[in-house]
Short mmCIF file of N, CA and C in Angstrom, two decimals:
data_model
loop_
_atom_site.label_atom_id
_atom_site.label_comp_id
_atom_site.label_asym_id
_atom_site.label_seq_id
_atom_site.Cartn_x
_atom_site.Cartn_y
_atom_site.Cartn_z
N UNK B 326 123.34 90.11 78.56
CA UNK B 326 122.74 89.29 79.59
C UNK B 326 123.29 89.70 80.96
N UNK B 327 122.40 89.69 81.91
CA UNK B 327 122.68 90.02 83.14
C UNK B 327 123.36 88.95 84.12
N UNK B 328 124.46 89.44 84.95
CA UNK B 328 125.06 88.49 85.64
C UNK B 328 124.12 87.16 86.85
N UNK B 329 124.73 86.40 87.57
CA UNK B 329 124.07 85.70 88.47
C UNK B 329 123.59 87.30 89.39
N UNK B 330 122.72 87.08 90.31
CA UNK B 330 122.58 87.87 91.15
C UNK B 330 122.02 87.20 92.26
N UNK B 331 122.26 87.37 93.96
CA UNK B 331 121.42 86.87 94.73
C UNK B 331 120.94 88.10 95.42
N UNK B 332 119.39 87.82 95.92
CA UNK B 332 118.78 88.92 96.33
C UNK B 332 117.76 88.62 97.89
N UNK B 333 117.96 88.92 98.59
CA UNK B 333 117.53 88.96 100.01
C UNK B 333 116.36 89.66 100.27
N UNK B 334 115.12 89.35 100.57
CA UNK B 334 113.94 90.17 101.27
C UNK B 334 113.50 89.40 102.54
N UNK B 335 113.35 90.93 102.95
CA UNK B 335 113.11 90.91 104.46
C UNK B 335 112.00 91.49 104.83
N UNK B 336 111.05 91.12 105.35
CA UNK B 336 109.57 91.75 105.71
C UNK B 336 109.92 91.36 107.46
N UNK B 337 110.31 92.95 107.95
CA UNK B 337 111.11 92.47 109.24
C UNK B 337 109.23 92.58 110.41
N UNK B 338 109.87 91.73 111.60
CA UNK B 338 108.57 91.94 112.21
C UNK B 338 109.47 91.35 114.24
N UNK B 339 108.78 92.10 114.80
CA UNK B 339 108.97 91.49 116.40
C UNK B 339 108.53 90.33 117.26
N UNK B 340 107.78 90.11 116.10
CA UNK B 340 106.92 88.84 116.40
C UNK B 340 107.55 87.48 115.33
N UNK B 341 107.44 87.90 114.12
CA UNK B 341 107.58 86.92 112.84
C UNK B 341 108.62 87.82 111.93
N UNK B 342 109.80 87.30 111.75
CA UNK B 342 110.37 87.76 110.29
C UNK B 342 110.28 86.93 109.41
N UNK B 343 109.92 87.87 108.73
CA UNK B 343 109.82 86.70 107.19
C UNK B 343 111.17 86.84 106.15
N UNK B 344 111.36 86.01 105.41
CA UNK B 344 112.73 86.23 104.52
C UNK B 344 112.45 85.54 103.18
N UNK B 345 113.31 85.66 102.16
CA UNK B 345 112.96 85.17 101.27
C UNK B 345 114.28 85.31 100.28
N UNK B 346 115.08 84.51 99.70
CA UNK B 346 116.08 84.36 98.96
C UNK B 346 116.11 83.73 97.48
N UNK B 347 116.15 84.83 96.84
CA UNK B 347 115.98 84.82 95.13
C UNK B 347 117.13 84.89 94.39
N UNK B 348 117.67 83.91 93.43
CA UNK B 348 118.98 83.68 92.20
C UNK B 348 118.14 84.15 91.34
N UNK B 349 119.02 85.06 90.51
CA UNK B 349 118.28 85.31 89.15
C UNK B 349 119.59 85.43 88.37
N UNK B 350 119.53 84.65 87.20
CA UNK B 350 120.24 84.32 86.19
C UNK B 350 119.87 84.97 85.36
N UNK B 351 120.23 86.20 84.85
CA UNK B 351 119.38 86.72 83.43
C UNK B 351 118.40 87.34 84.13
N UNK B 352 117.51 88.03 82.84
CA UNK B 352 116.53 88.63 83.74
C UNK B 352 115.15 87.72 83.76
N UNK B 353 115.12 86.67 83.67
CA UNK B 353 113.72 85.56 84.38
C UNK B 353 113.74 84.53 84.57
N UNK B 354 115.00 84.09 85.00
CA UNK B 354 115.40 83.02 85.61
C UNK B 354 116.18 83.18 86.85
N UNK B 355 114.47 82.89 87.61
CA UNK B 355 114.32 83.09 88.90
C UNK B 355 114.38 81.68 89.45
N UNK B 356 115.35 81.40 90.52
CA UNK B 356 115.02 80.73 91.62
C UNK B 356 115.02 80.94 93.10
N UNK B 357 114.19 80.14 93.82
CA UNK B 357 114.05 80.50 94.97
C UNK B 357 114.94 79.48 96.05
N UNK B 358 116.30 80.32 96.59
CA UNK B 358 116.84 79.60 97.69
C UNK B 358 116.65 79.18 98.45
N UNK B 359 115.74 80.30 99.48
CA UNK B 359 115.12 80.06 100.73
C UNK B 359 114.03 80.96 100.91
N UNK B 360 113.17 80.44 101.41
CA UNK B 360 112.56 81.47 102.13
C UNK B 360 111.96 80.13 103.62
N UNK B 361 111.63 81.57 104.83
CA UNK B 361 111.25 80.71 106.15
C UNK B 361 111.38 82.33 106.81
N UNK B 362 111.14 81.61 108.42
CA UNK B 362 110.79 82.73 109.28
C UNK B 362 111.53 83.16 110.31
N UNK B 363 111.98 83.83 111.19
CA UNK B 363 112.35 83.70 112.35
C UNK B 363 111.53 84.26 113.65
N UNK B 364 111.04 83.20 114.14
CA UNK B 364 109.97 82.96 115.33
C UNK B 364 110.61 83.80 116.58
N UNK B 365 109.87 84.36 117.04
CA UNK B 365 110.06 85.33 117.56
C UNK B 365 108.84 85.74 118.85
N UNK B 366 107.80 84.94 118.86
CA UNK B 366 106.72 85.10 119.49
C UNK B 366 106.58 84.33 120.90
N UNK B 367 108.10 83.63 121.51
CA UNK B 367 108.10 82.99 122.80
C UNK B 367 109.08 84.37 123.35
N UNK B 368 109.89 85.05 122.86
CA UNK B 368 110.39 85.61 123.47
C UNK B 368 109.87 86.77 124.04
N UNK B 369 110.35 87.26 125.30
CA UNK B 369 109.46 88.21 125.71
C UNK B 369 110.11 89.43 125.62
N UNK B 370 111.45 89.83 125.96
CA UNK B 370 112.43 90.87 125.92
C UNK B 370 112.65 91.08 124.69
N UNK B 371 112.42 92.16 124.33
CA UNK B 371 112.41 93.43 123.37
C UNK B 371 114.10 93.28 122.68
N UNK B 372 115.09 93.66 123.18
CA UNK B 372 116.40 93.34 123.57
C UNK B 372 116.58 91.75 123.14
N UNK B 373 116.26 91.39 123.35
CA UNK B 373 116.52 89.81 123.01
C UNK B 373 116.13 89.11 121.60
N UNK B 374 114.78 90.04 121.22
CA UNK B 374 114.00 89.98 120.02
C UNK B 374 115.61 90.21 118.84
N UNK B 375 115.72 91.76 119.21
CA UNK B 375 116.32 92.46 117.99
C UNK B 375 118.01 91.63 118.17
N UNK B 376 118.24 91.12 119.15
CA UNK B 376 119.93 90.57 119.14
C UNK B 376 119.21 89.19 117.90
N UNK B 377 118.51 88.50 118.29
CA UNK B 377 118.52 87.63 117.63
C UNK B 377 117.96 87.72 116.18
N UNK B 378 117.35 88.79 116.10
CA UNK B 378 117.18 89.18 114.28
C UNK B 378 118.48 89.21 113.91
N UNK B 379 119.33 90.34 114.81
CA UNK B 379 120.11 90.54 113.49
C UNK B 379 121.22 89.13 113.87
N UNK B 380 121.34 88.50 114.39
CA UNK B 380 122.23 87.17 114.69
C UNK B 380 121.83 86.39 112.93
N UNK B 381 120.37 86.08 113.08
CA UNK B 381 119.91 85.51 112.25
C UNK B 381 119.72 85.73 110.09
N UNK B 382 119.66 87.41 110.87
CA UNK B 382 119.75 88.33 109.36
C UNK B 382 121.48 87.83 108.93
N UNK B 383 122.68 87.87 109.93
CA UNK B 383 123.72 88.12 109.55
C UNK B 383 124.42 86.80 109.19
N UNK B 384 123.57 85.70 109.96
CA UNK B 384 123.49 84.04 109.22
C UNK B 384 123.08 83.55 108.08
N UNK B 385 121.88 84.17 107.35
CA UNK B 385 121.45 83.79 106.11
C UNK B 385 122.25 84.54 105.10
N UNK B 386 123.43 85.86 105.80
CA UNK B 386 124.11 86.77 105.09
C UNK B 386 125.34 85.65 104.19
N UNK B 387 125.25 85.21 105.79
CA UNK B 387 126.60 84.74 105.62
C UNK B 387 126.67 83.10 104.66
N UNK B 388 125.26 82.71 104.72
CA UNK B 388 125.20 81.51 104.28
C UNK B 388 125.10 81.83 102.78
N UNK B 389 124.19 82.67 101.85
CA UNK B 389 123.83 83.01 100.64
C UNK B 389 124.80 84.13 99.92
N UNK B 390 124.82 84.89 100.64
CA UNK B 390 126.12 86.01 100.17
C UNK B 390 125.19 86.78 99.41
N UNK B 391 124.13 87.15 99.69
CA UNK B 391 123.16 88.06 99.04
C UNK B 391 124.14 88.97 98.37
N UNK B 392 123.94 89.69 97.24
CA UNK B 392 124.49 90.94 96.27
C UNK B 392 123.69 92.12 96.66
N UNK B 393 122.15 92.09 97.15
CA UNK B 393 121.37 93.08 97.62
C UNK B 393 120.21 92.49 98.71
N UNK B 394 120.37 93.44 99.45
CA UNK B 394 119.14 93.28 100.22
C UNK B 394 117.87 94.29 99.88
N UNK B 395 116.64 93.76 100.12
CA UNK B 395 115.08 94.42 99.75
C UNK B 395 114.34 93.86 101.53
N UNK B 396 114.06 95.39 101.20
CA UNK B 396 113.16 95.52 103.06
C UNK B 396 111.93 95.91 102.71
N UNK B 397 111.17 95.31 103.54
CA UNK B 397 109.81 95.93 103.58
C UNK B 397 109.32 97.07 104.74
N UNK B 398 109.31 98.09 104.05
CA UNK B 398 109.38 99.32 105.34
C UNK B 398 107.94 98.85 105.74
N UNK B 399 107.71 99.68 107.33
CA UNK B 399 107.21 99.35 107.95
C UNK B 399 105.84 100.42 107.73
N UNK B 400 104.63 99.93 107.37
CA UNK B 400 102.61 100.92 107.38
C UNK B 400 103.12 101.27 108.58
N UNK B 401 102.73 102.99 108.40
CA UNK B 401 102.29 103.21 109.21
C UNK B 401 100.26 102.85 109.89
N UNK B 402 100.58 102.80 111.24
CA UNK B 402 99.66 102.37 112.25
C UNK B 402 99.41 103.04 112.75
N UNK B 403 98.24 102.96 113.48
CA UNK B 403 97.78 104.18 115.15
C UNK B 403 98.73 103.54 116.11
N UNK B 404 98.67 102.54 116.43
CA UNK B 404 99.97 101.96 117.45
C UNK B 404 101.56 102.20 117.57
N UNK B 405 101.67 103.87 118.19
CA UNK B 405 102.58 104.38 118.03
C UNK B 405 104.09 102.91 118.45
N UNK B 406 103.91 102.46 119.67
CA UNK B 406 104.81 101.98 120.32
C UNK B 406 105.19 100.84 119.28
N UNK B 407 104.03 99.79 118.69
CA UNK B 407 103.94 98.81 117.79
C UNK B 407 105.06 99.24 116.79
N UNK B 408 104.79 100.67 115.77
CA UNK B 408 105.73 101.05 115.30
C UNK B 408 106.79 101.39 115.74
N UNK B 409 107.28 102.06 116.38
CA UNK B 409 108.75 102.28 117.15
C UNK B 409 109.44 100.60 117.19
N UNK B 410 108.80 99.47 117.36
CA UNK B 410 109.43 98.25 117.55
C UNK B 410 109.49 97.31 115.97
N UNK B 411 108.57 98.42 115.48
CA UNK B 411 108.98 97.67 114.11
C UNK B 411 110.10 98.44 113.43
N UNK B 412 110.38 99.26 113.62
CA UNK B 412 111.20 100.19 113.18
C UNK B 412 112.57 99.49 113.75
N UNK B 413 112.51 99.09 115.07
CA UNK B 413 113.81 98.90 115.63
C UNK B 413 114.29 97.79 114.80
N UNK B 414 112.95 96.89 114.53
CA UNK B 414 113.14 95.16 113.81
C UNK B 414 114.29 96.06 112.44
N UNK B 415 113.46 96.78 112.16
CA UNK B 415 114.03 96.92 110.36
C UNK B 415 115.51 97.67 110.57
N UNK B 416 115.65 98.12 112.00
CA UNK B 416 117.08 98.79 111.47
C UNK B 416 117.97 97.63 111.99
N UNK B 417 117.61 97.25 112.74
CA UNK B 417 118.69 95.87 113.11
C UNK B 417 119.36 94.79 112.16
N UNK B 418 117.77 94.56 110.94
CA UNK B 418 118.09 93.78 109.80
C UNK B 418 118.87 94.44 108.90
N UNK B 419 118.99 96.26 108.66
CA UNK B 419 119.57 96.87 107.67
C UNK B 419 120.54 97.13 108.41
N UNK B 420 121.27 97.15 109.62
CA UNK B 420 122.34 96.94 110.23
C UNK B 420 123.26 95.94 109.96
N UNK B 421 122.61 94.92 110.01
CA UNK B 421 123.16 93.46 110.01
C UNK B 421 123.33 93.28 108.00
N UNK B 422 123.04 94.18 106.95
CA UNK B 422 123.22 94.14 105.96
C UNK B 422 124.27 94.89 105.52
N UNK B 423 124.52 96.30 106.40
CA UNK B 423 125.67 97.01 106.31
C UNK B 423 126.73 96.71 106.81
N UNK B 424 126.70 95.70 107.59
CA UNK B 424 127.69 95.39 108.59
C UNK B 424 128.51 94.35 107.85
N UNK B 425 127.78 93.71 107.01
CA UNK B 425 128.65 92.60 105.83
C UNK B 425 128.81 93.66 104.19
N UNK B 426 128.52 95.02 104.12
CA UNK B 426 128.33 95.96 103.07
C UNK B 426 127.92 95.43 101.78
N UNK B 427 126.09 95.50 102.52
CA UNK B 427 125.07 94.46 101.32
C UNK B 427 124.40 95.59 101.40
N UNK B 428 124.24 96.23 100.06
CA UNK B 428 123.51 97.76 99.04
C UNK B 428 121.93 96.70 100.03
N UNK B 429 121.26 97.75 100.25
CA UNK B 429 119.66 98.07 101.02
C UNK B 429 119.02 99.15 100.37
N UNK B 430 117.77 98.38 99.83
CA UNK B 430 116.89 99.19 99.11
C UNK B 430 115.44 98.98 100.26
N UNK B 431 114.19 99.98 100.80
CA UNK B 431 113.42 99.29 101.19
C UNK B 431 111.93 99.72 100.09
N UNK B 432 111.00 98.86 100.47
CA UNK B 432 109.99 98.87 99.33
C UNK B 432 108.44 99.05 100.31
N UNK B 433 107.64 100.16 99.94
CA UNK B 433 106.67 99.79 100.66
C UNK B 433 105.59 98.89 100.23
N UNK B 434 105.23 98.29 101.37
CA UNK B 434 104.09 97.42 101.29
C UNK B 434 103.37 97.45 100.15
N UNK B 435 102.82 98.60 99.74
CA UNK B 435 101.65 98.44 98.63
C UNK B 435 102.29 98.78 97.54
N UNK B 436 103.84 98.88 97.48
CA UNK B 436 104.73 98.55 96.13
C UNK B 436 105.35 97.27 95.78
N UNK B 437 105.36 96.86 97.07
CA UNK B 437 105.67 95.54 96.64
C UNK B 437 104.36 94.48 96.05
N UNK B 438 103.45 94.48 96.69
CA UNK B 438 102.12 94.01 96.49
C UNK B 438 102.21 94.76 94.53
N UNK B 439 101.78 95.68 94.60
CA UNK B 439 101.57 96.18 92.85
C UNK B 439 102.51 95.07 92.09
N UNK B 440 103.65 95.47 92.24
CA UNK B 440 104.75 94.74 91.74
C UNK B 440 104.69 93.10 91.31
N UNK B 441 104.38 92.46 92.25
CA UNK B 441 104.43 91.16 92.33
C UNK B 441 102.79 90.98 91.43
N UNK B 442 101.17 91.43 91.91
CA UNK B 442 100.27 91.35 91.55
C UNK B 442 99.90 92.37 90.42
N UNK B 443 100.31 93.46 90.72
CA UNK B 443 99.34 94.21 89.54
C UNK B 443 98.40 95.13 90.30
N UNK B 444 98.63 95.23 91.77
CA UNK B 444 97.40 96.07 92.53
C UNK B 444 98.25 95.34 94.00
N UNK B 445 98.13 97.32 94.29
CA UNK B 445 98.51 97.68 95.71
C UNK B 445 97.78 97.15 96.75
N UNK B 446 96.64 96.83 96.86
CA UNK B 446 95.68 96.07 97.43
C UNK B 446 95.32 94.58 97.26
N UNK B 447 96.55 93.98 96.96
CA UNK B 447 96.16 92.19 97.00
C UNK B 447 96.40 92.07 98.42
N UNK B 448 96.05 90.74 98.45
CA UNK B 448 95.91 90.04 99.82
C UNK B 448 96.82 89.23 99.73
N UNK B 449 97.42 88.69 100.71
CA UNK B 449 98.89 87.93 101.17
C UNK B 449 98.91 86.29 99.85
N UNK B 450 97.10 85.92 100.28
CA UNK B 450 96.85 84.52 99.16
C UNK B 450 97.50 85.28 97.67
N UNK B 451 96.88 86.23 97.38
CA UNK B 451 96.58 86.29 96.26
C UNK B 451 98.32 86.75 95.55
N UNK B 452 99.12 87.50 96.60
CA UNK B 452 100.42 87.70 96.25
C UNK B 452 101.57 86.35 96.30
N UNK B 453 100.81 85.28 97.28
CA UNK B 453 101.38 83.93 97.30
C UNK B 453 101.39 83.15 96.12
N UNK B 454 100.46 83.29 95.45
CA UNK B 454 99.59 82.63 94.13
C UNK B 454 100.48 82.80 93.21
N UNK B 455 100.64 84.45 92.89
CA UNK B 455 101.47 84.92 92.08
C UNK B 455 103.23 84.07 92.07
N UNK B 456 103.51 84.29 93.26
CA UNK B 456 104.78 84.10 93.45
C UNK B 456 104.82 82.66 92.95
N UNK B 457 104.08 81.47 93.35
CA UNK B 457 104.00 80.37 93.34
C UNK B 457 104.39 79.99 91.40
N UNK B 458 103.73 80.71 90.91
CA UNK B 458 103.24 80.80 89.44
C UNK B 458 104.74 81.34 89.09
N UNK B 459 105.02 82.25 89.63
CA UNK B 459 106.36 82.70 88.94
C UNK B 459 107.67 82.31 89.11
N UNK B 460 107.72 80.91 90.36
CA UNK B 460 108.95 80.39 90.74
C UNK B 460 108.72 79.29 90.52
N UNK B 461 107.52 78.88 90.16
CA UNK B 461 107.23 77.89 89.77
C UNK B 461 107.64 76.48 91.01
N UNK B 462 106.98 77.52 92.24
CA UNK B 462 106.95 76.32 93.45
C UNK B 462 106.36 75.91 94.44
N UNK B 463 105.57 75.44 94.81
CA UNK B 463 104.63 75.31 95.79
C UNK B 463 104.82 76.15 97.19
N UNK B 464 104.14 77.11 97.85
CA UNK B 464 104.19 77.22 99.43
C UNK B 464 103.58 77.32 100.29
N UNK B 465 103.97 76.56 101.10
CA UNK B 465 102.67 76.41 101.99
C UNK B 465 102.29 77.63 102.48
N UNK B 466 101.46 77.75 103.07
CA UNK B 466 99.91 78.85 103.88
C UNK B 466 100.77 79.16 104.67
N UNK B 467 101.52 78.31 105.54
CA UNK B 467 102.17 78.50 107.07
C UNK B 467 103.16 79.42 107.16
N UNK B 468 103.71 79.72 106.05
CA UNK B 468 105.33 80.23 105.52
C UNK B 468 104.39 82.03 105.12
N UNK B 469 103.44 82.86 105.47
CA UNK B 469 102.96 84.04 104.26
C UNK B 469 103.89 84.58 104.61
N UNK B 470 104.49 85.09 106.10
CA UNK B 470 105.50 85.99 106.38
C UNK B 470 107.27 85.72 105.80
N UNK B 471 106.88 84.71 105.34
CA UNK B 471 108.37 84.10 104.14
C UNK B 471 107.57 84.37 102.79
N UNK B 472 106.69 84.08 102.39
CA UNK B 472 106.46 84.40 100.97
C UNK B 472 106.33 86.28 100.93
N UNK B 473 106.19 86.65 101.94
CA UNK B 473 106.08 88.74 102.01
C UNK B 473 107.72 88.66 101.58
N UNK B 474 108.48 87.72 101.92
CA UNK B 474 110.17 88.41 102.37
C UNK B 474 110.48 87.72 100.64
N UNK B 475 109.77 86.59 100.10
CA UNK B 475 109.89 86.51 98.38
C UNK B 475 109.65 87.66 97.68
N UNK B 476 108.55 88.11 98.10
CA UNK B 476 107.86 89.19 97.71
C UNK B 476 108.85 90.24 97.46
N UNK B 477 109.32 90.77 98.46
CA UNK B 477 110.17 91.63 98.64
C UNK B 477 111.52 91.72 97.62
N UNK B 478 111.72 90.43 97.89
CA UNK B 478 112.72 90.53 96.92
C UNK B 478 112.54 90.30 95.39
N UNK B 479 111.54 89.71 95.09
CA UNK B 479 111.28 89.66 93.98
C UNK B 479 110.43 91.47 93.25
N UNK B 480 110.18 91.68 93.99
CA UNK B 480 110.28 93.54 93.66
C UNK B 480 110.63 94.19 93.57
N UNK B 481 112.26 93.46 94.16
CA UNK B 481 113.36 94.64 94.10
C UNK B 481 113.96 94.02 92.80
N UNK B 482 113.86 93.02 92.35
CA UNK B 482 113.89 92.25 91.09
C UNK B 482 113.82 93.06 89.93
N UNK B 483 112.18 93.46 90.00
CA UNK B 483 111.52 93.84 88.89
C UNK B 483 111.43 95.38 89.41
N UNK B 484 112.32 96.49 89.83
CA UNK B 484 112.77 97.78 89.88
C UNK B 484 113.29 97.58 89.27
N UNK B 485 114.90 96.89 89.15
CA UNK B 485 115.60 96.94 88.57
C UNK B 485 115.67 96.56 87.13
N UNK B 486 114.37 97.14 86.63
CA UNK B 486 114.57 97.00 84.79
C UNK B 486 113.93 95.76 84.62
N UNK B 487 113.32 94.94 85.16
CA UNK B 487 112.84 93.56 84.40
C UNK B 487 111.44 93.36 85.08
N UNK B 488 110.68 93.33 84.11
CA UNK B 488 109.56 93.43 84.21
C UNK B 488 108.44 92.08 84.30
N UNK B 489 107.29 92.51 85.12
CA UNK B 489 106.26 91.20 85.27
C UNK B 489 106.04 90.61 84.20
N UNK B 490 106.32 89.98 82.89
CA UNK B 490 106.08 89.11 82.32
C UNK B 490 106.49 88.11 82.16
N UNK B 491 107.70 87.30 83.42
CA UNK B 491 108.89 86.54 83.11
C UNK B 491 107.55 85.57 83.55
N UNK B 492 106.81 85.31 83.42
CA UNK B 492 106.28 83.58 83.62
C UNK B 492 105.45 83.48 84.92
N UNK B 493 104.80 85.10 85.41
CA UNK B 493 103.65 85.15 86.54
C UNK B 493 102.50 84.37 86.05
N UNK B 494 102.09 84.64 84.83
CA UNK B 494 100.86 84.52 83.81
C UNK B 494 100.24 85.80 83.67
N UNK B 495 100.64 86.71 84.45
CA UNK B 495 99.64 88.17 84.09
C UNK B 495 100.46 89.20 83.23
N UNK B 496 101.07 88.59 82.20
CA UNK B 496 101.70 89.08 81.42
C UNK B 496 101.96 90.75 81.83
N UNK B 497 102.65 91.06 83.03
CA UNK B 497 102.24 92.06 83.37
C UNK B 497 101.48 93.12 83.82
N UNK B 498 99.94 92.29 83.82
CA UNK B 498 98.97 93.05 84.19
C UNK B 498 98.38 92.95 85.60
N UNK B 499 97.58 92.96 85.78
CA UNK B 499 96.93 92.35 87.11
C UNK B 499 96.45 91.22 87.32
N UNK B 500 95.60 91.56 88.90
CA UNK B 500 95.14 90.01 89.32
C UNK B 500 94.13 89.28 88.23
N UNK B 501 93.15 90.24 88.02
CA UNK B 501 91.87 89.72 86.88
C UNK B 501 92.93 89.00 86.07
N UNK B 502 93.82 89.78 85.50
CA UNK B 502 94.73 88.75 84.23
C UNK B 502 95.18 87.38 84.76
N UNK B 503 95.74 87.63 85.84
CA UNK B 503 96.22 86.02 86.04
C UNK B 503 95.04 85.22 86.44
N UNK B 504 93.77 85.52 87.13
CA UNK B 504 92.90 84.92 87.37
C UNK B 504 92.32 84.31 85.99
N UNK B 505 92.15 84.93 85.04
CA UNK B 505 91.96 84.57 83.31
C UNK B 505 92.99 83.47 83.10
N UNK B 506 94.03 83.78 83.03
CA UNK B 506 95.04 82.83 82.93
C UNK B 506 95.26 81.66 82.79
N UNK B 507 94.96 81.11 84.68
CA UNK B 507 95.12 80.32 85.52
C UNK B 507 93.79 80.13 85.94
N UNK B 508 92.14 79.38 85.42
CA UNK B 508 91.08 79.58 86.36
C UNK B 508 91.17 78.32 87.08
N UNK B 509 92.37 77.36 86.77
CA UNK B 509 92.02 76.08 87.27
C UNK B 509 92.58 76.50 88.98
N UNK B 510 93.54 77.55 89.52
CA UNK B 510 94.11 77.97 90.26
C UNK B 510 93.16 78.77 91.36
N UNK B 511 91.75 79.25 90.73
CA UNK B 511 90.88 79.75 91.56
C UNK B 511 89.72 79.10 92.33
N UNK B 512 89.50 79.11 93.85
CA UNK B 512 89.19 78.17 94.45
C UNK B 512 87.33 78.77 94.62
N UNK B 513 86.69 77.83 94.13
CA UNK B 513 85.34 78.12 94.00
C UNK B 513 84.29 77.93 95.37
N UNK B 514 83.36 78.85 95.77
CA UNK B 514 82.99 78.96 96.84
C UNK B 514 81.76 77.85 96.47
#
């Protein structure tokens, strides 16, 4: 049996960070510590953005004592500059992880998405759904850029040897599967 573990994801952003804090006892006994955001969209200085990520990255460090951190690297975009500032977001957060010497793995977007759903191409609902099902906890709509940073970490979860069947409902498979599953969960037009 596998030890306690706490696990940190970060879906870093200049605008919105999202986070998300996962206990796993064994390999499917998952709970969820925290997840929430850090707002970021009154400030205007660039400089001011990234002091207060990593202020904030190095507070939830310090509050949970994460064992690993999981990043969500940054799509590339046509918006060269957009990227350069997301880039800065993500090294500030993997700064602020080395700086307390917390192991950083990062995951791309449409691996984490597979991971959690079953397909590189879900949509934020449909990876929320999942998560909801597999932590067995409600979250609100308002929180997606905290359920991306669950996400995250719950992918770096299931790299490490333990696989989607701990209690998503898609016994591993995809969305169609959990949609089979769960139809009381699908919202009819």
């Amino acid at each position: 049996m596998q030890k306690e573990k706490v696990i940190m994801g970060v879906d870093p952003g200049t605008n919105i960070m999202g986070y998300g804090i996962i206990e796993v006892k064994g390999k499917s006994n998952i709970e969820a510590l925290a997840l929430g955001v850090v707002m970021l969209t009154k400030m205007s200085d660039h400089s001011a953005k990234l002091k207060r990520i990593f202020e904030r990255t190095l507070a939830l460090i310090d509050q949970y004592h994460p064992d690993e951190m999981a990043v969500e690297a940054p799509f590339f975009g046509k918006n060269v500059q957009s990227m350069l500032k997301l880039g800065r977001a993500q090294g500030v957060v993997m700064a602020a992880a080395l700086y307390r010497d917390i192991p950083i793995i990062e995951y791309a977007p449409r691996k984490v998405k597979k991971a959690i759903t079953g397909n590189g191409a879900s949509s934020k609902e449909q990876v929320a759904a999942i998560i909801e099902s597999t932590l067995k906890t409600k979250i609100e709509t308002k929180y997606m850029d905290a359920t991306d940073g669950l996400a995250v970490a719950l992918c770096h979860h299931y790299q490490n040897g333990n696989n989607l069947s701990s209690g998503n409902g898609t016994g591993g498979k995809n969305w169609d599967a959990f949609i089979k599953a769960n139809p009381d969960r699908v919202a009819k037009k």
